[in-house]
Amino acid sequence: MNIFNTKLELKAFLAEQKEARKSIGFVPTMGALHEGHLSLVKRAKKKNDLAVVSIFVNPTQFDNSEDLKKYPQTLENDKQLLESVGCDVLFVPTVKEIYDNNINSEKFDFDGLEHEMEGKFREGHFDGVGTIVKAFLEIIMPDVAYFGKKDFQQLQIVKKLVEKYNIPVEIKGRPIFREDDGLAMSSRNARLTKEHREVAPFIYKTLKKAKKKFGAKNIEELTKWVKKQFKKKPLLELEYFTIADEKTLKTPENIESSKSCRAFIAVFAGDIRLIDNIGLK
Ligand code: AMP
């Protein structure tokens, strides 16, 4: 695996690969890799000549400075995992390499997608995501970039970014990887206390039950039902539960008016914020 820390070296290497007509699949990550990340890398490798992964804890997408400070960093282990799945290129830039001395986001208009769900609770988060994804796509110029549906709103926003800026890349969304007990894999899971880790699978259990009830109850009733379930779990604090159309990310007037919708959830387990979602139809 080739490891680069600077844009210049990475670009020079990739230019040669493009000259040789190699296709590039790109997976951006913040490191502390798990099976969910590796599934994206395997896919990138399977469908392209080269799999390129970035590890960069992007400061501008954190609305909570403690979360940024405590974000798990396991670079040596990440490198071994990436080697084990045949990753070709790893890009690990410093913050200075990406932002120089101006650690600020560009401001984006994602046609309102940025104001829903996560956008309501994480000020500036999607400006940070837009800034870093646009920068990486411009540096790497991949044929395809892979994103997990774990961050479904992010996936839709990245699709919008590419469309609005005419960036010549295909964006692919991939399934959510879960622990055996159903908890969606996340780098932040490593920071859960034993008690919070034990209760955290309740999030996905509730999503699955909500899916079963979907259709029998209307959206308002279902939301009330979910809120009631979380009241019974004092270790988990529900931030939001929303049913939204996959395209607009807005709650449909009624179930029939949306072709495909999903339930989205954000929950605090102590000071660790967990998100998850499930397709409803
Ligand atoms: P992150 O390192 O959290 O920024 O995530 C990097 C990429 O991995 C994003 O596209 C995420 O959506 C994706 N990802 C994170 N967790 C999972 C998971 N449990 N299953 C599938 N993809 C995931």
CSV table of C-alpha atoms and ligand atoms in Angstrom, one decimal:
chain,number,residue,atom,x,y,z
A,1,MET,CA,0.0,0.0,0.0
A,2,ASN,CA,1.3,3.4,-0.9
A,3,ILE,CA,0.9,6.0,1.8
A,4,PHE,CA,1.0,9.7,1.1
A,5,ASN,CA,0.8,12.7,3.4
A,6,THR,CA,0.9,15.5,0.8
A,7,LYS,CA,-1.5,16.5,-2.0
A,8,LEU,CA,1.5,16.9,-4.4
A,9,GLU,CA,2.8,13.4,-4.0
A,10,LEU,CA,-0.6,11.8,-4.1
A,11,LYS,CA,-1.5,13.7,-7.3
A,12,ALA,CA,1.7,12.8,-9.0
A,13,PHE,CA,1.2,9.1,-8.2
A,14,LEU,CA,-2.5,9.2,-9.3
A,15,ALA,CA,-1.6,11.1,-12.5
A,16,GLU,CA,0.6,8.2,-13.5
A,17,GLN,CA,-2.1,5.7,-12.7
A,18,LYS,CA,-4.6,7.6,-14.8
A,19,GLU,CA,-2.2,7.8,-17.6
A,20,ALA,CA,-2.1,4.0,-17.5
A,21,ARG,CA,-5.9,4.1,-17.7
A,22,LYS,CA,-6.5,2.7,-14.2
A,23,SER,CA,-9.9,3.4,-12.7
A,24,ILE,CA,-10.0,4.8,-9.1
A,25,GLY,CA,-12.5,4.0,-6.4
A,26,PHE,CA,-12.3,6.4,-3.4
A,27,VAL,CA,-13.4,5.9,0.2
A,28,PRO,CA,-13.1,8.9,2.5
A,29,THR,CA,-13.0,8.1,6.2
A,30,MET,CA,-12.0,9.6,9.6
A,31,GLY,CA,-10.1,6.5,10.6
A,32,ALA,CA,-10.6,4.2,13.6
A,33,LEU,CA,-11.7,1.8,10.9
A,34,HIS,CA,-14.2,-1.0,11.4
A,35,GLU,CA,-15.9,-3.6,9.1
A,36,GLY,CA,-18.3,-0.9,7.8
A,37,HIS,CA,-15.4,1.1,6.4
A,38,LEU,CA,-13.7,-2.0,5.2
A,39,SER,CA,-16.8,-3.1,3.3
A,40,LEU,CA,-16.5,0.2,1.3
A,41,VAL,CA,-12.9,-0.4,0.6
A,42,LYS,CA,-13.5,-4.0,-0.6
A,43,ARG,CA,-16.2,-2.7,-2.9
A,44,ALA,CA,-13.9,0.0,-4.2
A,45,LYS,CA,-11.3,-2.6,-4.9
A,46,LYS,CA,-13.7,-5.0,-6.5
A,47,LYS,CA,-15.2,-2.5,-8.9
A,48,ASN,CA,-12.0,-0.4,-9.8
A,49,ASP,CA,-8.4,-1.0,-10.6
A,50,LEU,CA,-7.3,1.0,-7.5
A,51,ALA,CA,-8.8,1.6,-4.1
A,52,VAL,CA,-7.8,4.9,-2.6
A,53,VAL,CA,-8.7,5.6,1.1
A,54,SER,CA,-8.3,8.9,3.0
A,55,ILE,CA,-8.0,9.1,6.8
A,56,PHE,CA,-8.6,12.6,7.9
A,57,VAL,CA,-10.4,13.8,11.1
A,58,ASN,CA,-11.9,16.9,9.5
A,59,PRO,CA,-12.1,19.7,12.1
A,60,THR,CA,-14.7,21.8,10.3
A,61,GLN,CA,-17.4,19.2,10.4
A,62,PHE,CA,-17.4,18.9,14.2
A,63,ASP,CA,-19.9,21.1,16.0
A,64,ASN,CA,-18.7,19.8,19.4
A,65,SER,CA,-15.0,20.4,20.3
A,66,GLU,CA,-14.9,17.6,22.9
A,67,ASP,CA,-16.1,15.2,20.2
A,68,LEU,CA,-13.3,16.3,18.0
A,69,LYS,CA,-10.7,16.1,20.7
A,70,LYS,CA,-11.7,12.6,21.8
A,71,TYR,CA,-12.3,11.2,18.3
A,72,PRO,CA,-10.6,7.8,18.3
A,73,GLN,CA,-7.3,7.7,16.3
A,74,THR,CA,-5.8,4.3,15.6
A,75,LEU,CA,-3.6,4.9,12.6
A,76,GLU,CA,-1.3,1.9,12.9
A,77,ASN,CA,-4.1,-0.5,13.3
A,78,ASP,CA,-6.0,1.2,10.4
A,79,LYS,CA,-3.0,0.7,8.1
A,80,GLN,CA,-2.9,-3.0,8.9
A,81,LEU,CA,-6.7,-3.4,8.2
A,82,LEU,CA,-6.4,-1.6,4.9
A,83,GLU,CA,-3.4,-3.8,3.9
A,84,SER,CA,-5.5,-6.8,4.7
A,85,VAL,CA,-8.3,-5.8,2.3
A,86,GLY,CA,-5.9,-4.9,-0.5
A,87,CYS,CA,-6.1,-1.1,-0.3
A,88,ASP,CA,-3.7,0.4,-2.9
A,89,VAL,CA,-3.4,4.0,-1.7
A,90,LEU,CA,-3.8,5.6,1.7
A,91,PHE,CA,-3.9,9.4,2.0
A,92,VAL,CA,-3.3,10.8,5.5
A,93,PRO,CA,-2.9,14.6,5.3
A,94,THR,CA,-2.4,16.9,8.2
A,95,VAL,CA,-4.9,19.6,8.9
A,96,LYS,CA,-2.4,22.2,7.7
A,97,GLU,CA,-2.0,20.3,4.4
A,98,ILE,CA,-5.7,20.6,3.7
A,99,TYR,CA,-6.6,23.9,5.3
A,100,ASP,CA,-3.3,25.7,5.5
A,101,ASN,CA,-4.0,28.3,8.2
A,102,ASN,CA,-7.6,28.9,7.4
A,103,ILE,CA,-9.6,26.2,9.2
A,104,ASN,CA,-13.0,27.3,7.9
A,105,SER,CA,-15.8,25.8,5.8
A,106,GLU,CA,-17.1,27.0,2.5
A,107,LYS,CA,-20.9,27.8,2.8
A,108,PHE,CA,-23.1,25.5,0.7
A,109,ASP,CA,-26.7,25.5,-0.5
A,110,PHE,CA,-27.8,21.8,-0.8
A,111,ASP,CA,-31.3,22.8,-1.8
A,112,GLY,CA,-32.5,22.5,1.8
A,113,LEU,CA,-31.2,19.0,2.5
A,114,GLU,CA,-28.7,20.5,4.9
A,115,HIS,CA,-31.5,22.0,7.1
A,116,GLU,CA,-33.2,18.6,7.9
A,117,MET,CA,-32.4,16.2,10.7
A,118,GLU,CA,-28.6,16.4,11.5
A,119,GLY,CA,-28.6,19.9,10.1
A,120,LYS,CA,-31.0,21.0,12.9
A,121,PHE,CA,-28.8,19.7,15.6
A,122,ARG,CA,-25.2,20.0,14.3
A,123,GLU,CA,-24.6,23.6,13.3
A,124,GLY,CA,-22.3,23.9,10.3
A,125,HIS,CA,-21.8,20.2,10.1
A,126,PHE,CA,-22.7,19.8,6.4
A,127,ASP,CA,-20.7,22.9,5.4
A,128,GLY,CA,-17.7,21.0,6.9
A,129,VAL,CA,-18.6,17.8,5.1
A,130,GLY,CA,-19.2,19.6,1.8
A,131,THR,CA,-15.8,21.4,2.1
A,132,ILE,CA,-13.8,18.3,2.8
A,133,VAL,CA,-15.5,16.0,0.3
A,134,LYS,CA,-15.3,18.6,-2.5
A,135,ALA,CA,-11.6,19.1,-1.7
A,136,PHE,CA,-10.8,15.4,-1.7
A,137,LEU,CA,-12.8,14.8,-4.9
A,138,GLU,CA,-10.8,17.6,-6.6
A,139,ILE,CA,-7.5,16.3,-5.4
A,140,ILE,CA,-8.1,12.6,-6.2
A,141,MET,CA,-10.5,12.8,-9.1
A,142,PRO,CA,-11.9,9.3,-8.6
A,143,ASP,CA,-14.2,7.5,-11.0
A,144,VAL,CA,-16.4,6.4,-8.2
A,145,ALA,CA,-16.7,7.4,-4.5
A,146,TYR,CA,-18.3,5.1,-1.9
A,147,PHE,CA,-20.3,6.3,1.1
A,148,GLY,CA,-22.2,4.3,3.8
A,149,LYS,CA,-25.9,4.6,4.2
A,150,LYS,CA,-25.2,4.8,8.0
A,151,ASP,CA,-24.8,8.5,7.2
A,152,PHE,CA,-27.8,8.6,4.8
A,153,GLN,CA,-28.2,12.4,4.9
A,154,GLN,CA,-24.5,12.8,4.2
A,155,LEU,CA,-24.8,10.5,1.2
A,156,GLN,CA,-27.7,12.5,-0.3
A,157,ILE,CA,-25.8,15.7,0.4
A,158,VAL,CA,-22.7,14.4,-1.4
A,159,LYS,CA,-24.8,13.4,-4.4
A,160,LYS,CA,-26.2,17.0,-4.4
A,161,LEU,CA,-22.7,18.5,-4.1
A,162,VAL,CA,-21.5,16.5,-7.1
A,163,GLU,CA,-24.6,17.5,-9.1
A,164,LYS,CA,-24.4,21.2,-8.3
A,165,TYR,CA,-20.6,21.5,-8.9
A,166,ASN,CA,-20.6,19.2,-11.9
A,167,ILE,CA,-17.9,17.0,-10.4
A,168,PRO,CA,-17.3,14.1,-12.7
A,169,VAL,CA,-17.6,11.2,-10.2
A,170,GLU,CA,-20.2,8.6,-9.5
A,171,ILE,CA,-21.4,8.5,-5.9
A,172,LYS,CA,-22.4,5.0,-4.6
A,173,GLY,CA,-24.3,4.4,-1.3
A,174,ARG,CA,-23.6,1.1,0.5
A,175,PRO,CA,-25.4,-0.9,3.2
A,176,ILE,CA,-25.0,-0.3,6.9
A,177,PHE,CA,-22.8,-2.8,8.8
A,178,ARG,CA,-23.9,-3.8,12.2
A,179,GLU,CA,-22.5,-5.6,15.3
A,180,ASP,CA,-24.0,-9.0,16.0
A,181,ASP,CA,-26.5,-7.4,18.4
A,182,GLY,CA,-27.6,-4.9,15.8
A,183,LEU,CA,-25.8,-1.8,16.9
A,184,ALA,CA,-24.6,0.1,13.8
A,185,MET,CA,-20.8,0.0,13.6
A,186,SER,CA,-19.3,3.4,14.4
A,187,SER,CA,-15.9,4.6,15.3
A,188,ARG,CA,-17.5,6.3,18.3
A,189,ASN,CA,-18.8,3.0,19.7
A,190,ALA,CA,-15.3,2.4,21.2
A,191,ARG,CA,-16.0,5.4,23.5
A,192,LEU,CA,-19.2,4.0,25.0
A,193,THR,CA,-19.1,2.9,28.6
A,194,LYS,CA,-19.9,-0.7,29.4
A,195,GLU,CA,-23.4,0.2,30.5
A,196,HIS,CA,-24.1,2.4,27.5
A,197,ARG,CA,-22.7,-0.3,25.1
A,198,GLU,CA,-25.1,-2.8,26.7
A,199,VAL,CA,-28.1,-0.7,26.1
A,200,ALA,CA,-27.2,0.8,22.7
A,201,PRO,CA,-28.6,-2.1,20.6
A,202,PHE,CA,-32.0,-0.8,21.8
A,203,ILE,CA,-31.7,1.9,19.1
A,204,TYR,CA,-31.8,-0.6,16.2
A,205,LYS,CA,-34.3,-2.8,17.9
A,206,THR,CA,-36.7,0.1,18.2
A,207,LEU,CA,-36.1,1.0,14.5
A,208,LYS,CA,-37.0,-2.5,13.5
A,209,LYS,CA,-40.2,-2.5,15.6
A,210,ALA,CA,-41.1,0.9,14.2
A,211,LYS,CA,-40.7,-0.5,10.7
A,212,LYS,CA,-43.1,-3.3,11.5
A,213,LYS,CA,-45.6,-0.8,12.8
A,214,PHE,CA,-45.2,1.5,9.9
A,215,GLY,CA,-48.4,1.5,7.8
A,216,ALA,CA,-50.6,0.4,10.7
A,217,LYS,CA,-49.8,3.6,12.6
A,218,ASN,CA,-49.6,7.1,11.0
A,219,ILE,CA,-46.3,9.0,11.2
A,220,GLU,CA,-47.3,11.1,14.2
A,221,GLU,CA,-48.5,8.1,16.2
A,222,LEU,CA,-45.3,6.2,15.3
A,223,THR,CA,-43.1,9.1,16.4
A,224,LYS,CA,-45.0,9.2,19.7
A,225,TRP,CA,-44.6,5.5,20.2
A,226,VAL,CA,-40.8,5.7,19.7
A,227,LYS,CA,-40.5,8.6,22.1
A,228,LYS,CA,-42.4,6.5,24.7
A,229,GLN,CA,-40.0,3.6,24.2
A,230,PHE,CA,-37.0,5.7,24.9
A,231,LYS,CA,-38.6,7.1,28.1
A,232,LYS,CA,-38.2,3.6,29.5
A,233,LYS,CA,-34.4,3.7,28.9
A,234,PRO,CA,-32.9,6.3,31.2
A,235,LEU,CA,-29.3,5.6,29.8
A,236,LEU,CA,-30.4,6.6,26.3
A,237,GLU,CA,-31.6,10.1,25.4
A,238,LEU,CA,-33.5,10.4,22.2
A,239,GLU,CA,-32.5,13.5,20.3
A,240,TYR,CA,-34.8,13.0,17.3
A,241,PHE,CA,-36.8,10.3,15.5
A,242,THR,CA,-37.9,11.3,12.0
A,243,ILE,CA,-39.6,9.6,9.1
A,244,ALA,CA,-38.5,11.2,5.9
A,245,ASP,CA,-38.6,10.8,2.2
A,246,GLU,CA,-35.3,9.5,0.9
A,247,LYS,CA,-35.0,12.2,-1.8
A,248,THR,CA,-36.2,15.3,-0.1
A,249,LEU,CA,-35.4,14.2,3.5
A,250,LYS,CA,-38.6,15.9,4.5
A,251,THR,CA,-41.4,14.2,6.4
A,252,PRO,CA,-44.1,13.3,3.9
A,253,GLU,CA,-47.6,14.6,4.4
A,254,ASN,CA,-48.7,11.0,4.5
A,255,ILE,CA,-47.2,7.7,3.8
A,256,GLU,CA,-48.7,7.3,0.3
A,257,SER,CA,-47.1,10.6,-0.9
A,258,SER,CA,-43.6,9.2,-0.6
A,259,LYS,CA,-42.2,6.5,-3.0
A,260,SER,CA,-39.5,5.5,-0.5
A,261,CYS,CA,-39.0,6.7,3.0
A,262,ARG,CA,-36.8,5.9,5.9
A,263,ALA,CA,-36.8,6.3,9.7
A,264,PHE,CA,-33.8,8.3,11.1
A,265,ILE,CA,-32.7,8.5,14.7
A,266,ALA,CA,-30.2,10.3,16.8
A,267,VAL,CA,-29.6,9.2,20.4
A,268,PHE,CA,-27.2,10.2,23.2
A,269,ALA,CA,-25.7,7.3,25.1
A,270,GLY,CA,-24.0,9.4,27.8
A,271,ASP,CA,-22.1,12.0,25.9
A,272,ILE,CA,-21.7,9.8,22.8
A,273,ARG,CA,-24.1,10.7,20.0
A,274,LEU,CA,-25.2,7.7,17.9
A,275,ILE,CA,-27.2,7.8,14.7
A,276,ASP,CA,-28.9,5.1,12.7
A,277,ASN,CA,-31.6,4.7,10.1
A,278,ILE,CA,-33.8,2.0,8.4
A,279,GLY,CA,-35.6,1.8,5.1
A,280,LEU,CA,-39.4,1.6,5.5
A,281,LYS,CA,-40.6,1.1,1.9
B,1,AMP,P1,-16.5,8.1,9.0
B,1,AMP,O1,-15.1,7.5,9.2
B,1,AMP,O2,-17.4,7.9,10.2
B,1,AMP,O3,-16.5,9.5,8.4
B,1,AMP,O4,-17.1,7.2,7.9
B,1,AMP,C1,-16.5,7.0,6.6
B,1,AMP,C2,-17.5,6.3,5.7
B,1,AMP,O5,-17.8,5.0,6.2
B,1,AMP,C3,-18.8,7.1,5.5
B,1,AMP,O6,-19.2,7.0,4.2
B,1,AMP,C4,-19.7,6.3,6.4
B,1,AMP,O7,-21.1,6.4,6.1
B,1,AMP,C5,-19.2,4.9,6.3
B,1,AMP,N1,-19.6,4.1,7.4
B,1,AMP,C6,-19.5,4.4,8.7
B,1,AMP,N2,-20.1,3.5,9.5
B,1,AMP,C7,-20.6,2.6,8.7
B,1,AMP,C8,-21.3,1.3,8.9
B,1,AMP,N3,-21.7,0.9,10.1
B,1,AMP,N4,-21.7,0.7,7.8
B,1,AMP,C9,-21.4,1.1,6.5
B,1,AMP,N5,-20.8,2.3,6.3
B,1,AMP,C10,-20.3,3.0,7.3
